[in-house]
Amino acid sequence: MTAADLYGELREMSGKLSTAITHQEVTRAQLRDHEQRIRALEAWRYALPVSAFSAIIAAVAAVVSAFA
């Protein structure tokens, strides 16, 4: 194996490494996006029972005040 062969292999590996780093950055950005979406869905999930409970209480209060 000559120095030119080694240099060629090194350049090929460098290109593959650059591609891998680019893919890693894209994956990291997608992960952040998914994490934000999941957190937003979780916030709605925990807020929904509270708002439903409040709506029921308001409906009961409206019925009670209508008959009182």
N, CA, C and O atoms as a CHARMM CRD file, in Angstrom:
* protein
*
  272
    1    1 MET  N      0.85600  -1.16700   0.00000 PROA 1      0.00000
    2    1 MET  CA     0.00000   0.00000   0.00000 PROA 1      0.00000
    3    1 MET  C      0.90100   1.22900   0.00000 PROA 1      0.00000
    4    1 MET  O      1.84400   1.33600   0.78400 PROA 1      0.00000
    5    2 THR  N      0.58800   2.13400  -0.88600 PROA 2      0.00000
    6    2 THR  CA     1.42700   3.31700  -1.02400 PROA 2      0.00000
    7    2 THR  C      0.82200   4.47700  -0.23800 PROA 2      0.00000
    8    2 THR  O     -0.29100   4.39900   0.28100 PROA 2      0.00000
    9    3 ALA  N      1.59700   5.54700  -0.17300 PROA 3      0.00000
   10    3 ALA  CA     1.12600   6.75100   0.51500 PROA 3      0.00000
   11    3 ALA  C     -0.08300   7.33700  -0.20600 PROA 3      0.00000
   12    3 ALA  O     -0.98200   7.88500   0.43200 PROA 3      0.00000
   13    4 ALA  N     -0.11000   7.22400  -1.52300 PROA 4      0.00000
   14    4 ALA  CA    -1.24900   7.73100  -2.28900 PROA 4      0.00000
   15    4 ALA  C     -2.51300   6.93700  -1.95300 PROA 4      0.00000
   16    4 ALA  O     -3.59900   7.51000  -1.86300 PROA 4      0.00000
   17    5 ASP  N     -2.37600   5.62700  -1.76900 PROA 5      0.00000
   18    5 ASP  CA    -3.52200   4.79800  -1.37900 PROA 5      0.00000
   19    5 ASP  C     -4.02800   5.20500   0.00100 PROA 5      0.00000
   20    5 ASP  O     -5.23300   5.33100   0.22200 PROA 5      0.00000
   21    6 LEU  N     -3.10200   5.40500   0.91300 PROA 6      0.00000
   22    6 LEU  CA    -3.48000   5.83300   2.26400 PROA 6      0.00000
   23    6 LEU  C     -4.17300   7.19200   2.23900 PROA 6      0.00000
   24    6 LEU  O     -5.16300   7.41400   2.93700 PROA 6      0.00000
   25    7 TYR  N     -3.63600   8.09200   1.42400 PROA 7      0.00000
   26    7 TYR  CA    -4.23100   9.42400   1.31800 PROA 7      0.00000
   27    7 TYR  C     -5.65300   9.32900   0.75400 PROA 7      0.00000
   28    7 TYR  O     -6.56100  10.01100   1.23000 PROA 7      0.00000
   29    8 GLY  N     -5.83800   8.49200  -0.24600 PROA 8      0.00000
   30    8 GLY  CA    -7.16600   8.30300  -0.83500 PROA 8      0.00000
   31    8 GLY  C     -8.14400   7.73700   0.18300 PROA 8      0.00000
   32    8 GLY  O     -9.28500   8.19200   0.27100 PROA 8      0.00000
   33    9 GLU  N     -7.70400   6.74900   0.95100 PROA 9      0.00000
   34    9 GLU  CA    -8.55500   6.15900   1.98200 PROA 9      0.00000
   35    9 GLU  C     -8.90000   7.19600   3.06100 PROA 9      0.00000
   36    9 GLU  O    -10.03000   7.25600   3.54700 PROA 9      0.00000
   37   10 LEU  N     -7.91200   7.99700   3.41800 PROA 10     0.00000
   38   10 LEU  CA    -8.12900   9.03300   4.42900 PROA 10     0.00000
   39   10 LEU  C     -9.15000  10.05100   3.95800 PROA 10     0.00000
   40   10 LEU  O    -10.01200  10.46700   4.73200 PROA 10     0.00000
   41   11 ARG  N     -9.06300  10.46100   2.68700 PROA 11     0.00000
   42   11 ARG  CA   -10.03300  11.42300   2.14000 PROA 11     0.00000
   43   11 ARG  C    -11.43300  10.80900   2.09000 PROA 11     0.00000
   44   11 ARG  O    -12.42000  11.49400   2.35700 PROA 11     0.00000
   45   12 GLU  N    -11.52000   9.53700   1.75200 PROA 12     0.00000
   46   12 GLU  CA   -12.80700   8.85500   1.71200 PROA 12     0.00000
   47   12 GLU  C    -13.42500   8.78600   3.11400 PROA 12     0.00000
   48   12 GLU  O    -14.61900   9.02700   3.29300 PROA 12     0.00000
   49   13 MET  N    -12.59900   8.45500   4.09000 PROA 13     0.00000
   50   13 MET  CA   -13.08500   8.39000   5.46700 PROA 13     0.00000
   51   13 MET  C    -13.50500   9.76800   5.96600 PROA 13     0.00000
   52   13 MET  O    -14.47600   9.89300   6.71300 PROA 13     0.00000
   53   14 SER  N    -12.78100  10.79100   5.55800 PROA 14     0.00000
   54   14 SER  CA   -13.12600  12.15500   5.94800 PROA 14     0.00000
   55   14 SER  C    -14.49100  12.54300   5.38900 PROA 14     0.00000
   56   14 SER  O    -15.29100  13.17300   6.08000 PROA 14     0.00000
   57   15 GLY  N    -14.75100  12.17300   4.16000 PROA 15     0.00000
   58   15 GLY  CA   -16.05600  12.45300   3.55500 PROA 15     0.00000
   59   15 GLY  C    -17.17600  11.71800   4.26400 PROA 15     0.00000
   60   15 GLY  O    -18.24300  12.28500   4.50100 PROA 15     0.00000
   61   16 LYS  N    -16.94300  10.47000   4.60200 PROA 16     0.00000
   62   16 LYS  CA   -17.95300   9.69000   5.32000 PROA 16     0.00000
   63   16 LYS  C    -18.20600  10.27000   6.70800 PROA 16     0.00000
   64   16 LYS  O    -19.34300  10.30500   7.17800 PROA 16     0.00000
   65   17 LEU  N    -17.13400  10.72500   7.35700 PROA 17     0.00000
   66   17 LEU  CA   -17.28000  11.33700   8.67900 PROA 17     0.00000
   67   17 LEU  C    -18.09100  12.62500   8.59200 PROA 17     0.00000
   68   17 LEU  O    -18.93900  12.87800   9.44800 PROA 17     0.00000
   69   18 SER  N    -17.84500  13.42900   7.58700 PROA 18     0.00000
   70   18 SER  CA   -18.61900  14.66600   7.40100 PROA 18     0.00000
   71   18 SER  C    -20.09300  14.35400   7.18300 PROA 18     0.00000
   72   18 SER  O    -20.96200  15.03200   7.73000 PROA 18     0.00000
   73   19 THR  N    -20.37300  13.33200   6.38600 PROA 19     0.00000
   74   19 THR  CA   -21.75500  12.92100   6.15200 PROA 19     0.00000
   75   19 THR  C    -22.40000  12.44000   7.44100 PROA 19     0.00000
   76   19 THR  O    -23.55100  12.77500   7.71900 PROA 19     0.00000
   77   20 ALA  N    -21.68100  11.66800   8.22300 PROA 20     0.00000
   78   20 ALA  CA   -22.21900  11.16200   9.48700 PROA 20     0.00000
   79   20 ALA  C    -22.50700  12.30700  10.45400 PROA 20     0.00000
   80   20 ALA  O    -23.52100  12.29000  11.15200 PROA 20     0.00000
   81   21 ILE  N    -21.63300  13.28700  10.49900 PROA 21     0.00000
   82   21 ILE  CA   -21.84100  14.43500  11.38600 PROA 21     0.00000
   83   21 ILE  C    -23.07300  15.22000  10.94800 PROA 21     0.00000
   84   21 ILE  O    -23.86000  15.66000  11.78700 PROA 21     0.00000
   85   22 THR  N    -23.24400  15.39800   9.64400 PROA 22     0.00000
   86   22 THR  CA   -24.42200  16.10300   9.13200 PROA 22     0.00000
   87   22 THR  C    -25.69500  15.35600   9.49900 PROA 22     0.00000
   88   22 THR  O    -26.67200  15.96900   9.93000 PROA 22     0.00000
   89   23 HSD  N    -25.69100  14.04800   9.33400 PROA 23     0.00000
   90   23 HSD  CA   -26.86500  13.24400   9.69200 PROA 23     0.00000
   91   23 HSD  C    -27.14800  13.34000  11.18400 PROA 23     0.00000
   92   23 HSD  O    -28.30600  13.38700  11.59900 PROA 23     0.00000
   93   24 GLN  N    -26.09300  13.36800  11.98800 PROA 24     0.00000
   94   24 GLN  CA   -26.26200  13.47400  13.42800 PROA 24     0.00000
   95   24 GLN  C    -26.90500  14.81000  13.80300 PROA 24     0.00000
   96   24 GLN  O    -27.76300  14.85500  14.68500 PROA 24     0.00000
   97   25 GLU  N    -26.50600  15.88100  13.15400 PROA 25     0.00000
   98   25 GLU  CA   -27.08700  17.19500  13.43600 PROA 25     0.00000
   99   25 GLU  C    -28.55400  17.24500  13.04300 PROA 25     0.00000
  100   25 GLU  O    -29.36900  17.82700  13.75900 PROA 25     0.00000
  101   26 VAL  N    -28.90300  16.63400  11.90000 PROA 26     0.00000
  102   26 VAL  CA   -30.29600  16.58200  11.47100 PROA 26     0.00000
  103   26 VAL  C    -31.11500  15.77400  12.47200 PROA 26     0.00000
  104   26 VAL  O    -32.21800  16.17200  12.84600 PROA 26     0.00000
  105   27 THR  N    -30.57900  14.65600  12.89500 PROA 27     0.00000
  106   27 THR  CA   -31.26800  13.80600  13.86700 PROA 27     0.00000
  107   27 THR  C    -31.45800  14.54400  15.18500 PROA 27     0.00000
  108   27 THR  O    -32.51500  14.44100  15.80700 PROA 27     0.00000
  109   28 ARG  N    -30.45500  15.27800  15.60800 PROA 28     0.00000
  110   28 ARG  CA   -30.55300  16.04300  16.85000 PROA 28     0.00000
  111   28 ARG  C    -31.64300  17.11100  16.74300 PROA 28     0.00000
  112   28 ARG  O    -32.38400  17.32800  17.70100 PROA 28     0.00000
  113   29 ALA  N    -31.74800  17.77300  15.60300 PROA 29     0.00000
  114   29 ALA  CA   -32.79400  18.78400  15.39500 PROA 29     0.00000
  115   29 ALA  C    -34.17600  18.13300  15.41000 PROA 29     0.00000
  116   29 ALA  O    -35.11100  18.67900  15.99400 PROA 29     0.00000
  117   30 GLN  N    -34.30900  16.97800  14.77600 PROA 30     0.00000
  118   30 GLN  CA   -35.58900  16.27500  14.77900 PROA 30     0.00000
  119   30 GLN  C    -35.96300  15.83200  16.18700 PROA 30     0.00000
  120   30 GLN  O    -37.13200  15.88700  16.56900 PROA 30     0.00000
  121   31 LEU  N    -34.98400  15.39700  16.95000 PROA 31     0.00000
  122   31 LEU  CA   -35.23000  14.97700  18.32600 PROA 31     0.00000
  123   31 LEU  C    -35.73300  16.15000  19.16100 PROA 31     0.00000
  124   31 LEU  O    -36.67000  15.99900  19.94500 PROA 31     0.00000
  125   32 ARG  N    -35.11500  17.31900  18.99600 PROA 32     0.00000
  126   32 ARG  CA   -35.57800  18.50500  19.72800 PROA 32     0.00000
  127   32 ARG  C    -37.01500  18.84400  19.33500 PROA 32     0.00000
  128   32 ARG  O    -37.83800  19.16300  20.19400 PROA 32     0.00000
  129   33 ASP  N    -37.31600  18.77500  18.03400 PROA 33     0.00000
  130   33 ASP  CA   -38.66700  19.06700  17.56400 PROA 33     0.00000
  131   33 ASP  C    -39.67900  18.08400  18.15400 PROA 33     0.00000
  132   33 ASP  O    -40.74500  18.49000  18.61800 PROA 33     0.00000
  133   34 HSD  N    -39.34900  16.81100  18.13600 PROA 34     0.00000
  134   34 HSD  CA   -40.25100  15.80300  18.69500 PROA 34     0.00000
  135   34 HSD  C    -40.42900  16.00200  20.19500 PROA 34     0.00000
  136   34 HSD  O    -41.52900  15.83400  20.72100 PROA 34     0.00000
  137   35 GLU  N    -39.36800  16.35300  20.87000 PROA 35     0.00000
  138   35 GLU  CA   -39.44600  16.58900  22.31200 PROA 35     0.00000
  139   35 GLU  C    -40.38800  17.75400  22.61000 PROA 35     0.00000
  140   35 GLU  O    -41.18300  17.68100  23.54800 PROA 35     0.00000
  141   36 GLN  N    -40.30800  18.81500  21.83200 PROA 36     0.00000
  142   36 GLN  CA   -41.19800  19.96100  22.02200 PROA 36     0.00000
  143   36 GLN  C    -42.65400  19.56700  21.75900 PROA 36     0.00000
  144   36 GLN  O    -43.55300  19.97400  22.49500 PROA 36     0.00000
  145   37 ARG  N    -42.87600  18.79100  20.72700 PROA 37     0.00000
  146   37 ARG  CA   -44.23900  18.36800  20.41100 PROA 37     0.00000
  147   37 ARG  C    -44.81000  17.47500  21.51100 PROA 37     0.00000
  148   37 ARG  O    -45.97300  17.61600  21.89100 PROA 37     0.00000
  149   38 ILE  N    -44.00000  16.56700  22.01400 PROA 38     0.00000
  150   38 ILE  CA   -44.46600  15.67800  23.08400 PROA 38     0.00000
  151   38 ILE  C    -44.78900  16.47800  24.33100 PROA 38     0.00000
  152   38 ILE  O    -45.80300  16.22400  24.98100 PROA 38     0.00000
  153   39 ARG  N    -43.94600  17.43900  24.67700 PROA 39     0.00000
  154   39 ARG  CA   -44.21000  18.27400  25.86000 PROA 39     0.00000
  155   39 ARG  C    -45.49800  19.07200  25.68500 PROA 39     0.00000
  156   39 ARG  O    -46.25300  19.23600  26.64300 PROA 39     0.00000
  157   40 ALA  N    -45.76000  19.57000  24.48500 PROA 40     0.00000
  158   40 ALA  CA   -46.99800  20.31000  24.23000 PROA 40     0.00000
  159   40 ALA  C    -48.21600  19.39000  24.37400 PROA 40     0.00000
  160   40 ALA  O    -49.23000  19.78800  24.94800 PROA 40     0.00000
  161   41 LEU  N    -48.11900  18.17300  23.85700 PROA 41     0.00000
  162   41 LEU  CA   -49.22100  17.22100  24.00100 PROA 41     0.00000
  163   41 LEU  C    -49.43900  16.85000  25.46100 PROA 41     0.00000
  164   41 LEU  O    -50.58100  16.72900  25.90500 PROA 41     0.00000
  165   42 GLU  N    -48.36700  16.67000  26.20300 PROA 42     0.00000
  166   42 GLU  CA   -48.50000  16.35200  27.62400 PROA 42     0.00000
  167   42 GLU  C    -49.15400  17.50000  28.38000 PROA 42     0.00000
  168   42 GLU  O    -49.95100  17.26500  29.28800 PROA 42     0.00000
  169   43 ALA  N    -48.83300  18.72400  28.02500 PROA 43     0.00000
  170   43 ALA  CA   -49.44100  19.87300  28.69100 PROA 43     0.00000
  171   43 ALA  C    -50.94900  19.87200  28.46000 PROA 43     0.00000
  172   43 ALA  O    -51.71300  20.14000  29.38700 PROA 43     0.00000
  173   44 TRP  N    -51.38500  19.57500  27.23900 PROA 44     0.00000
  174   44 TRP  CA   -52.81900  19.49400  26.96100 PROA 44     0.00000
  175   44 TRP  C    -53.46000  18.34200  27.71300 PROA 44     0.00000
  176   44 TRP  O    -54.58400  18.45500  28.20300 PROA 44     0.00000
  177   45 ARG  N    -52.74200  17.24100  27.80100 PROA 45     0.00000
  178   45 ARG  CA   -53.28900  16.06600  28.46900 PROA 45     0.00000
  179   45 ARG  C    -53.56800  16.35000  29.93200 PROA 45     0.00000
  180   45 ARG  O    -54.59000  15.92100  30.46700 PROA 45     0.00000
  181   46 TYR  N    -52.66800  17.07000  30.58200 PROA 46     0.00000
  182   46 TYR  CA   -52.85600  17.36200  31.99800 PROA 46     0.00000
  183   46 TYR  C    -53.81400  18.52600  32.20500 PROA 46     0.00000
  184   46 TYR  O    -54.43800  18.61100  33.26300 PROA 46     0.00000
  185   47 ALA  N    -53.95100  19.41000  31.25300 PROA 47     0.00000
  186   47 ALA  CA   -54.85100  20.55100  31.38500 PROA 47     0.00000
  187   47 ALA  C    -56.29400  20.15500  31.09100 PROA 47     0.00000
  188   47 ALA  O    -57.21700  20.77400  31.61900 PROA 47     0.00000
  189   48 LEU  N    -56.50400  19.14900  30.26900 PROA 48     0.00000
  190   48 LEU  CA   -57.85400  18.76600  29.86500 PROA 48     0.00000
  191   48 LEU  C    -58.72900  18.33900  31.04000 PROA 48     0.00000
  192   48 LEU  O    -59.85800  18.82100  31.12400 PROA 48     0.00000
  193   49 PRO  N    -58.29200  17.47300  31.95200 PROA 49     0.00000
  194   49 PRO  CA   -59.16400  17.09800  33.07600 PROA 49     0.00000
  195   49 PRO  C    -59.53000  18.29400  33.96100 PROA 49     0.00000
  196   49 PRO  O    -60.65100  18.36100  34.46700 PROA 49     0.00000
  197   50 VAL  N    -58.62000  19.21800  34.15000 PROA 50     0.00000
  198   50 VAL  CA   -58.89800  20.39300  34.97300 PROA 50     0.00000
  199   50 VAL  C    -59.96100  21.25100  34.30500 PROA 50     0.00000
  200   50 VAL  O    -60.89000  21.71700  34.96600 PROA 50     0.00000
  201   51 SER  N    -59.83200  21.46400  32.99700 PROA 51     0.00000
  202   51 SER  CA   -60.82600  22.28400  32.29500 PROA 51     0.00000
  203   51 SER  C    -62.17800  21.57200  32.23000 PROA 51     0.00000
  204   51 SER  O    -63.21900  22.22400  32.31700 PROA 51     0.00000
  205   52 ALA  N    -62.17800  20.26300  32.08000 PROA 52     0.00000
  206   52 ALA  CA   -63.44100  19.52000  32.06300 PROA 52     0.00000
  207   52 ALA  C    -64.11500  19.60100  33.42000 PROA 52     0.00000
  208   52 ALA  O    -65.33200  19.77500  33.49700 PROA 52     0.00000
  209   53 PHE  N    -63.35800  19.47900  34.47300 PROA 53     0.00000
  210   53 PHE  CA   -63.90300  19.58200  35.83100 PROA 53     0.00000
  211   53 PHE  C    -64.48400  20.97100  36.05900 PROA 53     0.00000
  212   53 PHE  O    -65.56100  21.10600  36.63900 PROA 53     0.00000
  213   54 SER  N    -63.78700  21.98900  35.61300 PROA 54     0.00000
  214   54 SER  CA   -64.27800  23.37000  35.74500 PROA 54     0.00000
  215   54 SER  C    -65.56400  23.56800  34.95000 PROA 54     0.00000
  216   54 SER  O    -66.47300  24.25400  35.41700 PROA 54     0.00000
  217   55 ALA  N    -65.65400  22.98800  33.77200 PROA 55     0.00000
  218   55 ALA  CA   -66.86300  23.10700  32.95400 PROA 55     0.00000
  219   55 ALA  C    -68.04900  22.42900  33.63200 PROA 55     0.00000
  220   55 ALA  O    -69.16500  22.94700  33.59400 PROA 55     0.00000
  221   56 ILE  N    -67.81700  21.28600  34.24300 PROA 56     0.00000
  222   56 ILE  CA   -68.89500  20.58100  34.94400 PROA 56     0.00000
  223   56 ILE  C    -69.38300  21.40800  36.12900 PROA 56     0.00000
  224   56 ILE  O    -70.58700  21.53600  36.34900 PROA 56     0.00000
  225   57 ILE  N    -68.45800  21.96200  36.87900 PROA 57     0.00000
  226   57 ILE  CA   -68.83300  22.80500  38.02400 PROA 57     0.00000
  227   57 ILE  C    -69.62000  24.02400  37.54200 PROA 57     0.00000
  228   57 ILE  O    -70.60200  24.41200  38.17500 PROA 57     0.00000
  229   58 ALA  N    -69.20600  24.62100  36.44900 PROA 58     0.00000
  230   58 ALA  CA   -69.92400  25.79000  35.91800 PROA 58     0.00000
  231   58 ALA  C    -71.32400  25.39000  35.45400 PROA 58     0.00000
  232   58 ALA  O    -72.27700  26.14000  35.66700 PROA 58     0.00000
  233   59 ALA  N    -71.46300  24.24000  34.83300 PROA 59     0.00000
  234   59 ALA  CA   -72.77300  23.76900  34.38600 PROA 59     0.00000
  235   59 ALA  C    -73.68200  23.50000  35.57100 PROA 59     0.00000
  236   59 ALA  O    -74.85800  23.86300  35.54700 PROA 59     0.00000
  237   60 VAL  N    -73.15400  22.87400  36.59900 PROA 60     0.00000
  238   60 VAL  CA   -73.95500  22.60300  37.80900 PROA 60     0.00000
  239   60 VAL  C    -74.35600  23.92200  38.45800 PROA 60     0.00000
  240   60 VAL  O    -75.49900  24.06900  38.89100 PROA 60     0.00000
  241   61 ALA  N    -73.45200  24.87100  38.53300 PROA 61     0.00000
  242   61 ALA  CA   -73.78000  26.16500  39.12400 PROA 61     0.00000
  243   61 ALA  C    -74.84800  26.87000  38.31000 PROA 61     0.00000
  244   61 ALA  O    -75.73000  27.51100  38.88100 PROA 61     0.00000
  245   62 ALA  N    -74.79000  26.76900  36.98600 PROA 62     0.00000
  246   62 ALA  CA   -75.80700  27.40000  36.13900 PROA 62     0.00000
  247   62 ALA  C    -77.16600  26.75700  36.34100 PROA 62     0.00000
  248   62 ALA  O    -78.17800  27.45600  36.38300 PROA 62     0.00000
  249   63 VAL  N    -77.20600  25.43300  36.46800 PROA 63     0.00000
  250   63 VAL  CA   -78.48100  24.74200  36.69800 PROA 63     0.00000
  251   63 VAL  C    -79.04000  25.11000  38.05800 PROA 63     0.00000
  252   63 VAL  O    -80.23600  25.37100  38.18500 PROA 63     0.00000
  253   64 VAL  N    -78.19700  25.13400  39.07000 PROA 64     0.00000
  254   64 VAL  CA   -78.63600  25.48700  40.42200 PROA 64     0.00000
  255   64 VAL  C    -79.15400  26.91000  40.46000 PROA 64     0.00000
  256   64 VAL  O    -80.19400  27.17200  41.06300 PROA 64     0.00000
  257   65 SER  N    -78.44900  27.83100  39.82900 PROA 65     0.00000
  258   65 SER  CA   -78.90400  29.23400  39.83700 PROA 65     0.00000
  259   65 SER  C    -80.16900  29.42500  38.99700 PROA 65     0.00000
  260   65 SER  O    -80.93400  30.35400  39.25700 PROA 65     0.00000
  261   66 ALA  N    -80.40800  28.57500  38.00400 PROA 66     0.00000
  262   66 ALA  CA   -81.60200  28.68600  37.19400 PROA 66     0.00000
  263   66 ALA  C    -82.84100  28.23700  37.97600 PROA 66     0.00000
  264   66 ALA  O    -83.92700  28.78900  37.79800 PROA 66     0.00000
  265   67 PHE  N    -82.67300  27.24600  38.83300 PROA 67     0.00000
  266   67 PHE  CA   -83.79900  26.74400  39.61400 PROA 67     0.00000
  267   67 PHE  C    -83.93600  27.43200  40.96700 PROA 67     0.00000
  268   67 PHE  O    -84.94200  27.24400  41.65200 PROA 67     0.00000
  269   68 ALA  N    -82.97300  28.20100  41.35300 PROA 68     0.00000
  270   68 ALA  CA   -83.02800  28.85100  42.67300 PROA 68     0.00000
  271   68 ALA  C    -83.63600  30.21900  42.62100 PROA 68     0.00000
  272   68 ALA  O    -83.74900  30.88400  43.65100 PROA 68     0.00000
